[in-house]
Tab-separated table of C-alpha atoms in Angstrom:
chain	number	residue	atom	x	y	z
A	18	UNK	CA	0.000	0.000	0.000
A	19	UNK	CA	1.866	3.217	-1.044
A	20	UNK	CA	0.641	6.473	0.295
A	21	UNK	CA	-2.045	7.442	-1.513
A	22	UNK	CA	-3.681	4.190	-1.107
A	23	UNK	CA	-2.929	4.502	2.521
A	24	UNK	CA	-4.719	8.104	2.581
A	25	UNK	CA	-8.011	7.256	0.866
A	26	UNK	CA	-8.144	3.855	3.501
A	27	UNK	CA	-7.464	6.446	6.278
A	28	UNK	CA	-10.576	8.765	4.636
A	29	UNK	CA	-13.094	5.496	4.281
A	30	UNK	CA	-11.891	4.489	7.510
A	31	UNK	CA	-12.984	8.017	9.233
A	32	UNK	CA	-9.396	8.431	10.773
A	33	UNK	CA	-8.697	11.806	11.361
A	34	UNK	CA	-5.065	12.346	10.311
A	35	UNK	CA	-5.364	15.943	10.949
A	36	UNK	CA	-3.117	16.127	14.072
A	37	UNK	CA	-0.635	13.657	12.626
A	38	UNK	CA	2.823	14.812	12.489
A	39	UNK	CA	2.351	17.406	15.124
A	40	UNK	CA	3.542	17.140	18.838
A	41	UNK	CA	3.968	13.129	19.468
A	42	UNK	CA	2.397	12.083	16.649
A	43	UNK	CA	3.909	10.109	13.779
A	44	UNK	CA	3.174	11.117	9.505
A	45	UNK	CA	1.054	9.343	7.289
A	46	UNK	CA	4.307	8.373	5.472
A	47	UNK	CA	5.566	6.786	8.510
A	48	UNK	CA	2.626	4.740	8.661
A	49	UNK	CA	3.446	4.069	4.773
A	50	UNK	CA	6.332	3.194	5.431
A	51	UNK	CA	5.932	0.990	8.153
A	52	UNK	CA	3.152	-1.034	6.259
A	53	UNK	CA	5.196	-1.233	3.458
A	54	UNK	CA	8.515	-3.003	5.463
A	55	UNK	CA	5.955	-5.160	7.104
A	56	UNK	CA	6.191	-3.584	10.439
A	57	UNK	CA	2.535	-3.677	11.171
A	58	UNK	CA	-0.332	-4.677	8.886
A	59	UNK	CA	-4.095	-2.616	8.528
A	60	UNK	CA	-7.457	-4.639	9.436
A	61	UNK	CA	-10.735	-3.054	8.150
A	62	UNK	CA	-13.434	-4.369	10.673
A	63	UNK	CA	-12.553	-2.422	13.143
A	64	UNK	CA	-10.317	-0.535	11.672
A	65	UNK	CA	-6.582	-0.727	12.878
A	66	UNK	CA	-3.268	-1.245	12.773
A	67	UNK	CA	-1.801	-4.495	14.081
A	68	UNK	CA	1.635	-4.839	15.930
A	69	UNK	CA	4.162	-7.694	17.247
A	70	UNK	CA	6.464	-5.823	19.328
A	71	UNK	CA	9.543	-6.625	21.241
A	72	UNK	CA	10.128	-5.229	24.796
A	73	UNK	CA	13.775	-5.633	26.053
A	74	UNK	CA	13.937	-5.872	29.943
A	75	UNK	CA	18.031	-4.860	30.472
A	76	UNK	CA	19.021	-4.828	34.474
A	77	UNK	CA	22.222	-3.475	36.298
A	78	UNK	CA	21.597	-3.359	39.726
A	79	UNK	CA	18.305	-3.245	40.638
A	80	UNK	CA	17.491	-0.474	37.632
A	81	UNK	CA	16.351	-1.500	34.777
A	82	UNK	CA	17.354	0.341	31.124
A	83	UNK	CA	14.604	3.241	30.202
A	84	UNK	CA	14.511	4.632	26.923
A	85	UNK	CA	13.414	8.324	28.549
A	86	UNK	CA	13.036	10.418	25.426
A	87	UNK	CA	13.142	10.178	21.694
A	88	UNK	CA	14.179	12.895	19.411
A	89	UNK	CA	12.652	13.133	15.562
A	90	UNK	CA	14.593	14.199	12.729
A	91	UNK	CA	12.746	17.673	12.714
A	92	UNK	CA	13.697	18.899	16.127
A	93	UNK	CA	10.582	17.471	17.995
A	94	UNK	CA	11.081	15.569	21.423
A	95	UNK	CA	8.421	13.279	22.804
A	96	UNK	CA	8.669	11.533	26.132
A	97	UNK	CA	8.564	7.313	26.214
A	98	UNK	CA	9.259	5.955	29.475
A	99	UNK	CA	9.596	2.489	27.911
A	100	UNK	CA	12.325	-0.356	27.694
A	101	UNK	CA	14.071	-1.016	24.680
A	102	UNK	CA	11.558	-2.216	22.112
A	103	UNK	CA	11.218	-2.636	18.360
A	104	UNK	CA	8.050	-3.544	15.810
A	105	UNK	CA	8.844	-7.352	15.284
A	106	UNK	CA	9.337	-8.116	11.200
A	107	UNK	CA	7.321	-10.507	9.296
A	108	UNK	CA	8.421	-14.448	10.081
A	109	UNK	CA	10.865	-12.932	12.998
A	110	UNK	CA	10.683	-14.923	16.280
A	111	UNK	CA	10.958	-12.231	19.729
A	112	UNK	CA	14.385	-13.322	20.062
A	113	UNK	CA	15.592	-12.549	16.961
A	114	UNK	CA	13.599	-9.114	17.160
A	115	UNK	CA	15.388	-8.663	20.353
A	116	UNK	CA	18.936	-9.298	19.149
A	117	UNK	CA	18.142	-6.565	16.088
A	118	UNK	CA	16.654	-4.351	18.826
A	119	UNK	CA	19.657	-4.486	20.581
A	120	UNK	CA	21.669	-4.039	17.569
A	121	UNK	CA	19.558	-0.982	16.187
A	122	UNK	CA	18.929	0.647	19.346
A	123	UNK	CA	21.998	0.824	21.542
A	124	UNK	CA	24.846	-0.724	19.133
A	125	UNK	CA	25.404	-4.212	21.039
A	126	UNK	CA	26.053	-7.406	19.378
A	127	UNK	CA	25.288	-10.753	20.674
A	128	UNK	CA	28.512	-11.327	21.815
A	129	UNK	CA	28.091	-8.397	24.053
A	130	UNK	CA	25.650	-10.192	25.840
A	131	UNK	CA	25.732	-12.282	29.280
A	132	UNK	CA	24.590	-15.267	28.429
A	133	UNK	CA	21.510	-15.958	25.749
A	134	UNK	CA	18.203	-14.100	25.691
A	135	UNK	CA	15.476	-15.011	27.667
A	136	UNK	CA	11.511	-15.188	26.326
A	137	UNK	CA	9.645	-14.397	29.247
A	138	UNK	CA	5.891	-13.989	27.811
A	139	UNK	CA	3.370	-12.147	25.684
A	140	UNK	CA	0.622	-10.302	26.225
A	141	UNK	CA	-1.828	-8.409	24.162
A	142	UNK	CA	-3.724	-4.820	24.598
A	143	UNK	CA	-5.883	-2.200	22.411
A	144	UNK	CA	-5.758	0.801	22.332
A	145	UNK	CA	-5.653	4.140	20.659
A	146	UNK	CA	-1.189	4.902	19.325
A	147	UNK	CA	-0.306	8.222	20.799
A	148	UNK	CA	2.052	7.367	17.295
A	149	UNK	CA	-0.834	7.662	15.167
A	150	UNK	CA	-3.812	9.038	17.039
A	151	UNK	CA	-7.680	8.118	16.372
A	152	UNK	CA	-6.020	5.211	14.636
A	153	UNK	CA	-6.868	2.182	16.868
A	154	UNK	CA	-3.849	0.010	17.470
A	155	UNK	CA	-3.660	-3.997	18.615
A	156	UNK	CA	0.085	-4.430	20.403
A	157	UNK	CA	1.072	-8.390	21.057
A	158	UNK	CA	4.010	-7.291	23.241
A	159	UNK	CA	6.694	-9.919	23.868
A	160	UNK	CA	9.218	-9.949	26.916
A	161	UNK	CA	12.773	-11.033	26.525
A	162	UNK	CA	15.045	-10.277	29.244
A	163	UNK	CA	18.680	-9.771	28.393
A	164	UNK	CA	22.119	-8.916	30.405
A	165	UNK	CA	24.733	-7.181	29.624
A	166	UNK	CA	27.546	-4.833	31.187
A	167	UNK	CA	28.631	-3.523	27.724
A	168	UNK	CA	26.032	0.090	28.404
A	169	UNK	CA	27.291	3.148	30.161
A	170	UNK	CA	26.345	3.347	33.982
A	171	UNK	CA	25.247	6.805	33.733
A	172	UNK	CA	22.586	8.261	31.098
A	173	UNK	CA	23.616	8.269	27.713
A	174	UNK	CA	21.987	8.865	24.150
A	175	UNK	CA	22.376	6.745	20.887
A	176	UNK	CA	22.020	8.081	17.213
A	177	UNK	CA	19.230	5.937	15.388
A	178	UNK	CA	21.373	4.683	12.287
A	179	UNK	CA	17.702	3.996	10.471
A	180	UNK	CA	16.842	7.707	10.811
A	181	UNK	CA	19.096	7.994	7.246
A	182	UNK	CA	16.593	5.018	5.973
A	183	UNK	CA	13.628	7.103	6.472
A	184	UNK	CA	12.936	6.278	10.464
A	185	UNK	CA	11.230	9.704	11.958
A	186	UNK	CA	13.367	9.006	14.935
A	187	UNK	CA	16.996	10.344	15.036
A	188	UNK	CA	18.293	10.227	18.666
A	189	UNK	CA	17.253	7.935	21.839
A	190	UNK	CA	18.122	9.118	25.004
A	191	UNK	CA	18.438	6.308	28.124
A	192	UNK	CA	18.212	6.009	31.778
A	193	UNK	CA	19.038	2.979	34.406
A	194	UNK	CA	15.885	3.565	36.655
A	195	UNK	CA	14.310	1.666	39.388
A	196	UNK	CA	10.651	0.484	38.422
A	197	UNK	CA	8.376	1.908	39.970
């Protein structure tokens, strides 16, 4: 589905894109675009986007790794709060989504790891993306828990190398927190 396909689904659909690309919200293209590398698919009754998604649970002492803010390529900052996560690809297990999370999002390589990854569980949720709002959005979220001592102790921020691919995020900046 290119763009303008995407658009007139968006219009039967009665999404209101109006507010997209403003504030926290994500661009019509980035929706595109993430269709289009099979990132999430579109379901018409109701409509929304579907999601496998990869949550990386990283610990060092009690804290656990927080990505605290992202950064877009235009200048705009939006809060997260999350652990290191990635949209899961088509026919890719949560382990290997986790290793290319890993990989994409703070630079380590498997061999940087302690020991293998762990698949914890799944779980599943709806709800409206604060990526794409009015667009309703089904998450299967996947836990794999990994160690490593390769990361900074202190906060740090990584450059996203798929910004240059088209990614609207160009900077991730991290935290070792204690969960609250």
């Amino acid at each position: 589905m290119n763009q303008s396909e995407l658009e007139t689904w968006l219009v039967a659909a009665r999404i209101d894109t109006s507010n997209w690309g403003h504030n926290n919200a994500k661009t019509v293209a980035d929706l595109a675009r993430e269709v289009a590398n099979g990132e999430s698919t579109l379901h018409v009754d109701p409509p929304r986007r579907v999601v496998q998604v990869v949550q990386v649970s990283l610990w060092r002492d009690e804290r656990v790794l927080i990505e605290v803010e992202q950064e877009f390529g235009d200048g705009r900052k939006r809060e997260r709060g999350h652990v290191p996560s990635e949209k899961m690809l088509p026919n890719e297990d949560p382990i290997g989504a986790a290793l290319r999370c890993l990989k994409e999002e703070l630079g380590l390589d498997a061999d940087q790891l302690l020991g293998s990854p762990r698949y914890i569980n799944s779980s599943e949720k709806m709800r409206d993306s604060p990526s794409y709002p009015g667009l309703l959005s089904q998450f299967t979220m996947h836990q794999v828990l990994v160690e490593t001592m390769a990361l900074p102790d202190e906060n740090f921020s990584t450059k996203n190398e798929a910004h240059a691919e088209g990614d609207p995020i160009a900077v991730s900046h991290w935290a070792w927190q204690h969960p609250s």
